[in-house]
Coordinates of C-alpha atoms in Angstrom, one line a residue:
Chain A
M1 CA 17.6 34.1 47.1
S2 CA 19.1 37.1 45.2
T3 CA 18.1 40.7 45.7
L4 CA 15.7 41.9 43.1
V5 CA 15.1 45.5 44.4
S6 CA 17.6 47.6 46.2
L7 CA 17.1 51.2 47.4
T8 CA 20.0 53.0 48.9
N9 CA 19.6 56.4 50.8
V10 CA 16.6 57.2 48.7
V11 CA 15.2 60.7 49.2
K12 CA 12.2 62.1 47.5
R13 CA 11.1 65.7 47.6
Y14 CA 8.1 67.1 45.8
K15 CA 7.5 70.7 44.9
R16 CA 4.1 71.9 46.0
G17 CA 3.8 75.5 44.9
K18 CA 6.8 77.3 46.3
Q19 CA 7.3 74.7 49.0
S20 CA 9.5 71.6 48.8
V21 CA 8.1 68.7 50.7
E22 CA 10.4 65.8 51.6
V23 CA 8.3 62.6 51.4
L24 CA 11.0 60.0 51.8
H25 CA 14.1 60.5 54.0
G26 CA 17.0 58.3 53.1
V27 CA 15.2 55.0 52.7
N28 CA 17.3 51.8 52.4
L29 CA 15.5 48.7 51.4
A30 CA 16.3 45.3 49.8
I31 CA 13.6 43.0 48.4
E32 CA 14.5 39.4 47.5
Q33 CA 13.5 37.6 44.4
G34 CA 10.2 35.7 45.0
E35 CA 9.2 37.8 48.0
F36 CA 5.6 38.9 48.6
L37 CA 6.1 42.2 50.4
A38 CA 3.3 44.2 52.0
L39 CA 4.0 48.0 52.5
M40 CA 1.8 49.4 55.3
G41 CA 1.5 52.8 56.8
P42 CA -0.9 55.6 57.4
S43 CA -2.1 57.9 54.6
G44 CA 0.7 60.3 53.5
S45 CA 3.4 58.1 55.0
G46 CA 5.2 57.7 51.7
K47 CA 4.3 54.1 50.8
T48 CA 2.8 54.9 47.4
T49 CA 5.8 57.1 46.6
L50 CA 8.1 54.3 47.5
L51 CA 6.1 51.9 45.3
N52 CA 6.2 54.4 42.4
L53 CA 10.0 54.7 42.7
I54 CA 10.4 50.9 42.6
A55 CA 8.0 50.6 39.7
G56 CA 9.9 53.3 37.7
L57 CA 6.9 55.7 37.6
D58 CA 8.9 58.4 39.4
Q59 CA 12.5 59.3 40.0
P60 CA 14.2 59.8 43.4
T61 CA 15.6 63.2 44.3
E62 CA 18.6 61.5 45.8
G63 CA 19.9 58.0 46.2
E64 CA 20.0 54.8 44.1
V65 CA 17.2 52.5 43.0
T66 CA 18.3 49.2 41.4
V67 CA 15.7 46.8 40.1
A68 CA 16.5 43.6 38.3
G69 CA 20.1 44.7 38.1
E70 CA 19.3 48.1 36.5
R71 CA 19.9 51.5 38.0
I72 CA 16.5 52.8 37.1
D73 CA 17.2 56.2 38.8
Q74 CA 19.6 56.8 35.9
L75 CA 17.2 55.9 33.1
S76 CA 15.6 58.6 31.0
G77 CA 11.8 58.8 30.1
G78 CA 11.9 56.6 27.0
K79 CA 14.3 54.0 28.4
L80 CA 12.4 53.9 31.6
A81 CA 9.1 53.3 29.7
K82 CA 10.7 50.4 27.9
W83 CA 12.1 49.1 31.2
R84 CA 8.7 49.2 32.8
A85 CA 7.1 47.4 29.9
R86 CA 9.7 44.6 30.3
H87 CA 9.9 44.3 34.1
I88 CA 6.8 45.7 35.8
G89 CA 3.2 44.6 36.1
F90 CA 1.1 47.2 37.8
V91 CA -2.2 46.6 39.7
F92 CA -4.2 49.7 40.6
Q93 CA -6.7 50.2 43.5
F94 CA -9.4 51.3 41.0
Y95 CA -8.5 48.7 38.3
N96 CA -7.9 51.5 35.7
L97 CA -9.1 49.4 32.8
L98 CA -9.9 51.0 29.5
P99 CA -13.7 51.2 29.5
V100 CA -14.2 50.8 25.7
L101 CA -12.2 47.6 25.5
T102 CA -13.3 44.1 26.4
A103 CA -11.5 42.2 29.2
A104 CA -9.4 40.3 26.6
R105 CA -8.4 43.6 24.8
N106 CA -7.5 45.2 28.1
V107 CA -5.2 42.3 28.9
E108 CA -3.7 42.5 25.4
V109 CA -2.6 46.1 25.7
P110 CA 0.9 45.5 27.3
L111 CA 1.5 42.9 24.6
L112 CA 1.1 45.6 21.9
L113 CA 4.6 46.8 23.0
T114 CA 6.1 43.3 22.2
N115 CA 6.9 41.7 18.9
L116 CA 4.4 38.9 19.4
S117 CA 2.0 38.1 16.5
S118 CA -1.7 38.7 16.9
S119 CA -2.4 35.0 17.3
Q120 CA 0.4 34.7 19.9
R121 CA -1.0 37.7 21.8
K122 CA -4.4 36.1 21.8
Q123 CA -3.0 32.8 23.0
N124 CA -1.2 34.5 25.9
V125 CA -4.3 36.6 26.8
R126 CA -6.4 33.4 26.9
A127 CA -3.9 31.6 29.2
V128 CA -3.6 34.5 31.7
L129 CA -7.4 35.0 31.8
E130 CA -7.7 31.3 32.6
L131 CA -5.1 31.7 35.3
V132 CA -7.2 34.4 37.0
G133 CA -10.4 32.5 36.4
L134 CA -12.0 34.8 33.9
A135 CA -11.7 33.0 30.6
D136 CA -15.5 33.0 30.2
R137 CA -15.6 36.8 30.6
A138 CA -13.1 37.6 27.9
T139 CA -15.6 39.5 25.7
H140 CA -17.1 41.5 28.5
K141 CA -16.4 45.2 28.9
P142 CA -15.3 46.5 32.3
S143 CA -18.8 48.0 33.0
E144 CA -20.2 44.5 32.6
L145 CA -17.9 43.0 35.3
S146 CA -18.0 43.2 39.1
G147 CA -15.3 45.0 41.1
G148 CA -13.6 41.7 41.9
Q149 CA -13.7 40.6 38.3
Q150 CA -12.3 43.9 37.1
Q151 CA -9.4 43.6 39.5
R152 CA -8.8 40.1 38.2
V153 CA -8.6 41.5 34.7
S154 CA -6.3 44.1 36.0
I155 CA -4.1 41.4 37.5
A156 CA -4.2 39.5 34.2
R157 CA -3.1 42.6 32.4
A158 CA -0.2 43.0 34.9
L159 CA 0.8 39.4 34.4
V160 CA 0.4 38.9 30.6
A161 CA 3.9 40.2 29.6
D162 CA 5.5 38.0 32.3
P163 CA 7.0 40.9 34.3
T164 CA 9.9 40.5 36.8
L165 CA 7.9 42.3 39.5
L166 CA 4.2 42.7 40.3
V167 CA 3.5 46.0 41.9
C168 CA 0.0 46.4 43.5
D169 CA -1.2 49.7 44.9
E170 CA -4.0 48.9 47.4
P171 CA -5.4 46.1 45.1
T172 CA -8.2 45.3 47.6
G173 CA -8.9 48.9 48.6
D174 CA -12.1 49.1 46.5
L175 CA -13.4 45.6 47.2
D176 CA -15.6 44.0 49.8
R177 CA -14.1 41.4 52.2
E178 CA -15.1 38.4 50.1
N179 CA -13.7 39.7 46.8
A180 CA -10.7 41.1 48.6
E181 CA -9.9 37.7 50.0
E182 CA -10.2 36.1 46.5
I183 CA -7.8 38.6 45.1
L184 CA -5.3 38.2 47.9
K185 CA -5.4 34.4 47.5
L186 CA -4.8 34.9 43.8
L187 CA -1.8 37.0 44.5
Q188 CA -0.6 34.5 47.0
M189 CA -1.0 31.7 44.5
L190 CA 1.0 33.8 41.9
N191 CA 3.8 34.3 44.4
R192 CA 3.8 30.7 45.6
D193 CA 3.2 28.7 42.4
Q194 CA 4.5 31.1 39.7
G195 CA 7.3 32.5 41.8
K196 CA 6.3 36.1 41.1
T197 CA 7.9 38.8 43.3
I198 CA 5.1 41.0 44.6
I199 CA 5.1 44.3 46.3
M200 CA 1.7 45.4 47.7
V201 CA 0.7 48.7 49.3
T202 CA -2.2 48.2 51.7
H203 CA -3.9 49.8 54.6
D204 CA -5.5 46.5 55.6
P205 CA -3.7 44.3 58.2
L206 CA -5.7 41.3 57.0
A207 CA -4.4 41.9 53.5
A208 CA -0.9 42.2 54.8
D209 CA -1.2 38.9 56.5
H210 CA -1.1 37.2 53.1
A211 CA 2.4 38.6 52.4
S212 CA 5.6 36.9 53.4
R213 CA 7.0 40.1 54.9
T214 CA 5.4 43.4 56.0
L215 CA 7.2 46.7 56.1
H216 CA 5.8 49.6 58.0
V217 CA 6.4 53.1 56.6
D218 CA 5.8 56.2 58.7
K219 CA 6.6 59.8 58.0
G220 CA 8.9 58.8 55.1
R221 CA 10.9 56.2 57.0
L222 CA 10.9 52.4 57.2
V223 CA 10.1 51.7 60.8
D224 CA 9.4 48.1 61.2
S225 CA 9.8 44.8 59.3
V226 CA 7.8 41.7 60.2
R227 CA 8.2 38.3 58.6
S228 CA 4.9 36.4 58.3
A229 CA 4.3 32.7 58.6
A230 CA 2.0 32.9 55.6
Chain B
M1 CA -7.1 48.9 18.5
L2 CA -6.3 51.7 21.0
I3 CA -6.8 54.5 18.4
W4 CA -10.2 53.0 17.3
A5 CA -11.2 52.6 20.9
G6 CA -10.2 56.2 21.7
L7 CA -12.1 57.5 18.7
W8 CA -15.4 55.8 19.7
R9 CA -15.1 56.4 23.4
K10 CA -17.9 59.0 23.2
K11 CA -19.8 57.9 20.2
T12 CA -22.3 60.8 20.1
R13 CA -19.5 63.5 20.2
T14 CA -17.4 61.7 17.6
I15 CA -20.4 61.3 15.3
L16 CA -21.4 65.0 15.7
T17 CA -17.8 66.2 15.1
M18 CA -17.5 63.9 12.1
L19 CA -20.8 65.2 10.7
S20 CA -19.5 68.8 11.0
I21 CA -16.4 67.8 9.1
V22 CA -18.4 65.9 6.5
V23 CA -20.6 68.9 5.9
A24 CA -17.5 71.2 5.7
F25 CA -15.8 69.0 3.1
L26 CA -19.0 68.5 1.2
L27 CA -19.1 72.3 0.9
F28 CA -15.5 72.4 0.0
G29 CA -15.9 69.7 -2.7
L30 CA -18.9 71.4 -4.2
L31 CA -17.5 74.9 -4.2
Q32 CA -14.0 74.1 -5.3
G33 CA -15.4 71.4 -7.7
I34 CA -17.6 74.0 -9.4
N35 CA -14.8 76.6 -9.3
Q36 CA -12.2 74.2 -10.8
S37 CA -14.6 72.9 -13.4
I38 CA -15.3 76.4 -14.5
K39 CA -11.6 77.2 -14.6
A40 CA -10.9 73.9 -16.5
G41 CA -13.7 74.8 -18.9
L42 CA -12.1 78.1 -19.5
G43 CA -8.7 76.5 -19.9
D44 CA -10.2 74.1 -22.5
S45 CA -11.5 77.0 -24.5
S46 CA -9.5 76.9 -27.7
N47 CA -7.4 80.0 -28.1
N48 CA -7.8 79.8 -31.8
R49 CA -11.2 81.5 -31.4
L50 CA -11.8 85.2 -30.8
W51 CA -15.0 86.7 -29.7
T52 CA -15.9 90.1 -31.2
T53 CA -18.7 92.1 -29.6
S54 CA -19.7 95.7 -29.7
R55 CA -17.3 98.0 -27.9
M56 CA -20.3 99.5 -26.0
S57 CA -21.4 96.2 -24.4
A58 CA -21.8 92.5 -25.3
I59 CA -25.6 93.0 -25.7
N60 CA -25.3 95.8 -28.2
S61 CA -25.9 94.6 -31.8
M62 CA -23.6 95.2 -34.8
P63 CA -24.3 95.0 -38.5
I64 CA -23.9 91.5 -39.9
S65 CA -22.0 93.1 -42.8
L66 CA -18.9 93.6 -40.6
M67 CA -18.3 89.9 -41.1
D68 CA -17.1 90.2 -44.7
R69 CA -14.5 92.8 -43.7
M70 CA -13.3 90.7 -40.7
R71 CA -12.8 87.7 -43.1
G72 CA -10.2 89.8 -44.9
V73 CA -7.9 90.3 -41.8
K74 CA -4.7 88.4 -42.0
G75 CA -4.8 85.2 -39.9
V76 CA -8.6 84.9 -39.9
L77 CA -9.7 81.5 -41.1
S78 CA -13.5 81.7 -40.6
V79 CA -16.1 83.9 -39.0
A80 CA -19.4 82.8 -37.5
H81 CA -22.0 84.9 -35.7
L82 CA -24.7 84.4 -33.1
S83 CA -27.5 86.5 -31.5
F84 CA -29.3 86.1 -28.2
F85 CA -32.9 85.1 -28.6
G86 CA -33.5 85.0 -24.9
G87 CA -36.5 82.7 -25.0
Y88 CA -38.4 80.7 -22.4
F89 CA -40.6 77.6 -22.6
Q90 CA -44.2 78.0 -21.2
D91 CA -43.1 80.0 -18.2
A92 CA -40.5 82.8 -17.9
K93 CA -38.7 80.8 -15.3
N94 CA -37.9 78.0 -17.8
A95 CA -35.2 80.1 -19.6
I96 CA -33.9 78.4 -22.7
P97 CA -30.4 79.2 -24.0
A98 CA -31.6 80.0 -27.6
F99 CA -29.3 81.6 -30.1
A100 CA -29.8 82.6 -33.7
T101 CA -26.9 81.6 -36.1
D102 CA -25.9 80.1 -39.4
V103 CA -25.3 76.5 -38.3
E104 CA -23.0 75.8 -41.3
T105 CA -20.4 78.5 -40.4
L106 CA -20.9 77.9 -36.7
A107 CA -20.0 74.2 -37.2
K108 CA -16.7 75.3 -38.7
V109 CA -15.6 77.4 -35.7
Y110 CA -17.1 75.1 -33.1
P111 CA -16.3 71.5 -34.3
E112 CA -16.8 70.5 -30.6
L113 CA -20.6 70.9 -31.1
N114 CA -20.5 67.9 -33.4
F115 CA -23.2 69.0 -35.8
T116 CA -23.6 66.3 -38.5
Q117 CA -24.0 67.2 -42.1
A118 CA -27.5 65.8 -42.1
Q119 CA -28.4 68.1 -39.2
I120 CA -26.9 71.1 -41.0
A121 CA -28.8 70.2 -44.2
A122 CA -32.1 69.7 -42.2
M123 CA -31.7 73.2 -40.7
Q124 CA -31.0 74.7 -44.1
S125 CA -34.2 73.1 -45.5
T126 CA -36.4 73.9 -42.6
R127 CA -36.5 77.7 -42.0
P128 CA -38.2 77.5 -38.5
G129 CA -35.9 74.6 -37.7
A130 CA -34.0 74.2 -34.4
L131 CA -31.0 72.1 -33.5
I132 CA -30.7 71.4 -29.8
G133 CA -28.1 70.0 -27.5
R134 CA -28.6 66.5 -26.1
P135 CA -28.5 67.8 -22.4
L136 CA -31.3 70.3 -23.2
A137 CA -33.3 67.6 -25.0
K138 CA -33.0 65.3 -22.1
E139 CA -34.0 68.0 -19.6
Y140 CA -37.2 68.8 -21.4
G141 CA -37.8 65.4 -23.1
W142 CA -37.8 67.0 -26.5
K143 CA -37.1 65.0 -29.7
V144 CA -36.8 65.4 -33.4
G145 CA -40.2 66.3 -35.0
D146 CA -41.5 68.2 -31.9
K147 CA -42.8 71.7 -32.4
I148 CA -41.6 73.9 -29.5
P149 CA -43.3 77.2 -28.7
L150 CA -40.9 79.7 -27.2
G151 CA -41.9 83.0 -25.7
T152 CA -39.7 86.1 -25.6
S153 CA -40.1 89.4 -24.0
I154 CA -37.7 91.1 -26.5
W155 CA -38.4 89.9 -30.0
T156 CA -41.8 90.5 -31.6
T157 CA -42.8 88.9 -34.9
K158 CA -43.9 91.0 -37.8
D159 CA -47.5 90.2 -36.9
G160 CA -46.9 91.6 -33.4
S161 CA -46.7 88.4 -31.4
N162 CA -44.1 87.4 -28.8
N163 CA -44.8 83.7 -29.4
W164 CA -42.5 81.9 -31.6
A165 CA -42.5 78.2 -32.6
F166 CA -39.6 76.1 -33.9
D167 CA -39.4 72.6 -35.3
I168 CA -36.7 70.4 -33.8
V169 CA -34.8 68.9 -36.7
G170 CA -31.8 67.5 -34.9
V171 CA -30.3 66.7 -31.5
F172 CA -26.5 67.1 -31.4
D173 CA -24.1 65.5 -29.0
P174 CA -21.4 68.0 -28.0
S175 CA -17.9 66.9 -26.9
P176 CA -17.7 66.2 -23.2
Q177 CA -16.1 69.6 -22.4
F178 CA -19.0 71.3 -24.0
E179 CA -21.7 69.2 -22.4
N180 CA -22.2 71.7 -19.6
S181 CA -21.5 74.9 -21.5
P182 CA -24.4 77.1 -22.7
L183 CA -23.3 76.4 -26.3
G184 CA -23.4 72.7 -25.8
R185 CA -26.9 72.9 -24.3
A186 CA -28.1 75.5 -26.8
F187 CA -31.3 75.8 -28.8
W188 CA -29.9 76.9 -32.2
I189 CA -32.3 78.6 -34.6
N190 CA -31.8 79.9 -38.2
Y191 CA -30.6 83.5 -38.1
D192 CA -32.1 84.2 -41.6
Y193 CA -35.6 83.0 -40.5
W194 CA -35.4 84.9 -37.2
D195 CA -34.1 88.1 -38.8
E196 CA -36.8 88.1 -41.5
T197 CA -39.6 87.4 -38.9
R198 CA -38.6 89.9 -36.2
Q199 CA -39.9 93.4 -36.2
F200 CA -36.7 95.4 -35.5
D201 CA -32.9 95.4 -35.3
N202 CA -32.8 93.6 -38.6
H203 CA -29.5 92.6 -40.3
R204 CA -27.7 93.0 -37.0
I205 CA -26.1 90.4 -34.8
H206 CA -24.7 90.3 -31.2
Q207 CA -21.4 88.5 -31.5
F208 CA -18.9 87.2 -34.0
I209 CA -16.8 84.1 -33.4
V210 CA -13.5 84.4 -35.3
Q211 CA -11.4 81.3 -36.0
I212 CA -7.7 82.2 -36.4
D213 CA -4.8 80.3 -37.8
N214 CA -2.3 80.9 -34.9
P215 CA -3.3 81.2 -31.3
S216 CA -0.1 83.0 -30.4
Q217 CA -1.2 85.8 -32.7
A218 CA -4.6 86.2 -31.0
T219 CA -3.8 89.6 -29.6
V220 CA -2.4 91.0 -32.8
I221 CA -5.4 89.7 -34.8
S222 CA -7.9 91.1 -32.2
S223 CA -6.3 94.5 -32.5
A224 CA -6.3 94.3 -36.3
I225 CA -10.1 93.5 -36.3
D226 CA -10.9 96.3 -33.8
K227 CA -8.8 98.7 -35.8
L228 CA -10.9 98.1 -38.9
F229 CA -13.9 99.6 -37.1
E230 CA -12.2 102.3 -35.1
N231 CA -14.0 105.6 -35.1
S232 CA -17.0 104.1 -36.8
P233 CA -20.6 103.9 -35.3
D234 CA -19.9 100.2 -34.7
E235 CA -16.6 100.0 -32.9
T236 CA -15.7 96.4 -31.8
R237 CA -14.0 94.7 -28.9
S238 CA -12.2 91.4 -29.8
Q239 CA -10.5 89.1 -27.3
P240 CA -9.6 85.4 -27.1
E241 CA -12.5 83.2 -26.1
N242 CA -11.2 82.2 -22.7
V243 CA -10.4 85.7 -21.7
A244 CA -13.9 86.8 -22.7
L245 CA -15.4 84.0 -20.8
Q246 CA -13.5 84.8 -17.7
A247 CA -14.5 88.5 -18.0
Q248 CA -18.2 87.5 -18.4
L249 CA -17.9 85.2 -15.4
K250 CA -16.4 88.0 -13.2
Q251 CA -19.2 90.3 -14.2
F252 CA -21.6 87.8 -12.7
A253 CA -19.4 87.0 -9.7
D254 CA -15.9 86.3 -8.7
I255 CA -16.4 82.6 -8.1
D256 CA -12.8 82.1 -7.1
F257 CA -13.0 84.7 -4.3
I258 CA -16.4 83.5 -3.1
A259 CA -15.4 79.8 -3.1
N260 CA -12.1 80.5 -1.3
S261 CA -13.7 82.9 1.2
I262 CA -16.5 80.5 2.2
V263 CA -14.2 77.4 2.4
G264 CA -11.6 79.4 4.3
A265 CA -14.2 80.6 6.9
V266 CA -15.6 77.1 7.2
M267 CA -12.2 75.5 7.7
F268 CA -11.1 78.1 10.2
T269 CA -14.3 77.3 12.3
L270 CA -13.7 73.6 11.8
L271 CA -10.2 74.0 13.2
F272 CA -11.5 75.3 16.5
L273 CA -14.3 72.7 16.6
T274 CA -11.9 69.7 16.0
A275 CA -9.3 71.1 18.4
N276 CA -11.9 71.5 21.1
T277 CA -13.1 68.0 20.6
M278 CA -9.6 66.5 20.8
M279 CA -8.7 68.6 23.8
Q280 CA -11.9 67.5 25.6
S281 CA -11.3 63.9 24.6
V282 CA -7.8 64.0 25.9
R283 CA -8.8 65.8 29.1
E284 CA -11.3 63.1 29.9
R285 CA -8.8 60.3 29.2
I286 CA -5.9 61.6 31.3
P287 CA -6.1 58.7 33.8
E288 CA -6.3 56.2 30.8
L289 CA -3.3 57.8 29.1
A290 CA -1.4 57.6 32.4
V291 CA -2.2 53.9 32.6
L292 CA -0.8 53.4 29.1
K293 CA 2.3 55.2 30.2
T294 CA 2.5 53.0 33.3
L295 CA 2.2 49.9 31.2
G296 CA 5.3 51.0 29.2
F297 CA 4.0 53.3 26.4
S298 CA 6.5 56.2 26.0
G299 CA 5.5 59.8 25.8
P300 CA 6.0 60.0 22.0
M301 CA 4.0 56.8 21.6
V302 CA 1.0 58.2 23.5
S303 CA 1.2 61.5 21.5
V304 CA 1.3 59.6 18.3
L305 CA -1.9 57.7 19.4
V306 CA -3.7 61.0 20.0
L307 CA -2.4 62.5 16.8
T308 CA -3.4 59.5 14.7
E309 CA -6.8 59.6 16.3
S310 CA -7.2 63.2 15.2
V311 CA -6.0 62.3 11.7
M312 CA -8.4 59.4 11.5
L313 CA -11.3 61.5 12.7
C314 CA -10.7 64.2 10.1
L315 CA -9.6 62.0 7.2
F316 CA -12.6 59.6 7.4
A317 CA -15.0 62.5 7.6
A318 CA -13.3 64.4 4.9
I319 CA -13.3 61.4 2.6
A320 CA -17.1 61.0 3.3
G321 CA -17.7 64.7 2.6
L322 CA -15.7 64.6 -0.6
L323 CA -17.4 61.5 -1.8
L324 CA -20.8 63.1 -1.1
S325 CA -19.7 66.2 -3.0
S326 CA -18.8 64.0 -6.0
I327 CA -22.2 62.4 -5.9
A328 CA -23.9 65.7 -5.5
I329 CA -22.0 67.3 -8.4
K330 CA -22.7 64.3 -10.6
A331 CA -26.4 64.6 -9.7
V332 CA -26.8 68.3 -10.4
G333 CA -23.8 68.7 -12.8
S334 CA -25.8 69.9 -15.7
V335 CA -27.5 72.6 -13.7
I336 CA -24.5 74.0 -12.0
G337 CA -22.1 73.6 -14.9
A338 CA -19.8 71.0 -13.5
G339 CA -19.5 67.2 -14.1
T340 CA -17.2 65.9 -11.4
V341 CA -15.0 67.0 -8.6
P342 CA -11.6 67.3 -10.2
R343 CA -8.9 65.0 -8.7
I344 CA -6.8 68.0 -7.7
V345 CA -9.7 69.2 -5.5
I346 CA -9.9 65.8 -3.9
A347 CA -6.1 65.8 -3.3
Y348 CA -6.2 69.3 -1.8
G349 CA -9.2 68.3 0.3
L350 CA -7.3 65.3 1.8
L351 CA -4.3 67.4 2.4
I352 CA -6.3 70.1 4.2
A353 CA -8.0 67.3 6.3
V354 CA -4.5 66.0 7.3
G355 CA -3.3 69.5 8.0
L356 CA -6.4 70.3 10.0
A357 CA -6.0 67.1 12.0
I358 CA -2.4 67.8 12.8
I359 CA -3.0 71.4 13.8
S360 CA -5.9 70.5 16.0
G361 CA -4.4 67.3 17.3
L362 CA -1.0 68.7 18.2
P363 CA -1.8 70.6 21.4
P364 CA -3.6 67.6 23.0
A365 CA -0.9 65.2 21.7
L366 CA 1.8 67.3 23.3
R367 CA -0.2 67.5 26.5
A368 CA -0.5 63.7 26.5
Q369 CA 3.2 63.3 25.8
R370 CA 4.2 65.6 28.8
L371 CA 1.7 63.9 31.1
N372 CA 3.3 63.1 34.5
I373 CA 2.1 59.6 35.4
V374 CA 2.2 60.1 39.2
D375 CA 0.2 63.4 39.1
A376 CA -2.2 62.0 36.5
L377 CA -2.9 58.8 38.5
A378 CA -3.4 60.9 41.7
D379 CA -5.8 63.1 39.7
R380 CA -3.7 66.2 40.4

C-alpha cells in the first residue's frame, strides 16, 4: 500500500487574543491508501485540528502536510478550495446539511463544482443515495429525516464526488447506539468494498473498534497506535 | 439552486423585504413616470408657438384688438386666442377645463387637436356650441347632441345668472401627445357667443397663441411682440410655449425636486433595510457558508452567491414594483397627466435596483468571502 497522507514535524499554533497557544507539537504521521483510521483522544487534545490540517481546512504553522501527492500546506485559499473539492469528502458530527434543500439537492451540492451535466449529476446522486440506503428519501428535507438518516445523507454528500479521502469528525457523536452502529457499518463497508481511505475522529472506543487502526492523541502529540483486527 | 435556496430560507422575511422594495419602486415608477411624462410633454411642445399673456399676470385680460397688431409682426404666421371660462359640471368639485376661443384660428395654431372641418362648421353655425375632447367625453359620458349645463363663479350672463348651457356639436380626437393635456381634454366654446352673453370684461381675452415661421427666432419675435405694447396699459409677456408651460408648472410645484427628493429618501431608507436583511441572512447562515467552503467552494464563489442573492432579491422586487407602477399609471393616466412609465425611467429603476443590491450585498458578501472555515464550524 502507498502512503496517502504524510505529516512531517507539523506544529499548529493558534492566536487567542494576545496569547499564542500551541495545539500540535511536531506531529509526524503516515496514513496508507485504503486505511480506516480512528483518531481518539480527550477534548482539546488536538485531534480535530489534526483532521482539519489533513482535510485542508486549516494550514500548519510549521511542518509539511502532503495528501495525495500534493503539499497542501503550500496551497493558497483558492487552490486549496479546488483541491478539497477534488480530494476530500467531509462528514460532520451535526450533519451540517442545508435545511432548505432536499436530501438529493444536498448531495448534489459538491457536484455543482464539477463539469457534469444536470442529468449526470442526478444519476450520481441517485447512485450514492442508493449506496447509503436512502433512495426513497431523496425528496425529503433534512427536518423530515431522523438523525441517522441525516448522517447518511451527509455521508452520501461526502462520497458523491468520489473523493480520495473521507474525513469524518465524530460522525456518530450525535446519534444513539443503534444509529451509530449503522453509520459505522456503512463506513466500514465503504472502506472494505469501495476501498475508501477514511479518517475518523471519535471519542467512542466502540466506534474506534470499527477502524483498522486507532491513533491516540494527547496534548498535541501522537501517543499510541493500535492496529485492530476489524 | 443555492441562490434560490438562500433567498427563501426565511420566507416571511424575504417576502416582507421584497414588499418594501416593491412599494419603493412603485413609488419611484409613479413619481418619475409622471415627472418624465410632464417633461416629455413639455419637450413635445412645438417651439413654433408663442404664448402671449398680460405682463401683470396670466389671468389678467387683454383687449382682443391686440391680435391685429401682433399679426403684423415679422415672422408671425397666425394668431389665435383663448379665455378661461373656469366652469364646473353640477358640483364645484367637477371642474371642467372650459375655454372660449375661435375654433377656426385655434385649429390653425393647434393642428394636434385634430378639429375636423365639419366640427368647425358646426361650431360656427351653433352659437352656444361646444367642441369637447374625447378624454373628457369619455369621463362624463357626453356625446354630440347633449346639452351640458356649466356653472361658473366668475362669469354672469346678462340676465344675472351664473348658469350657462352649451350644446355639444363635436367630439375631437387629439393627437396622442395632447390626450392628457388640458387643451386635448378641453371643453371649447365660442368666444363670440360667450363675450356677447357675459356681463363684463367684454372684448377682452386671456391669452394669445402665436404661430411663428421659425422656432429659432422665437426669442426675437417674442421681444418684437412685447415691444409693440411697451408702455401701454396692456403690456404683454411673450415666451415660447414650452418655456411658459414649465414656468406655469413651477408656480404650482417643482415636480422634479419633489419627485427626486421623495425617491431619494425612499431609496436611502431602502438601502439600510436591504443591507440589514442581507447581513442578518448571512449571519444566520455562517455555518452553512462554512460547509460550502469545506466542500470546495472558494471565498470569491461564496461571496458571488451572496451578492447574486442580493441582486435577485432587489431586481425581482424592483421589476414587480415598476410593473405595478406601469399598470397604475395606465389606470389613472388621464387624471394625473401621464400615459405610461417611460422606458428611460424603467431602465433607471433597474439600474438603481442593481446598484442598491450591490451596495447592500457587498458587506455581507465580503464577510462571507473572508469567513474562516475552522472558526465558523466551531461557532467562534
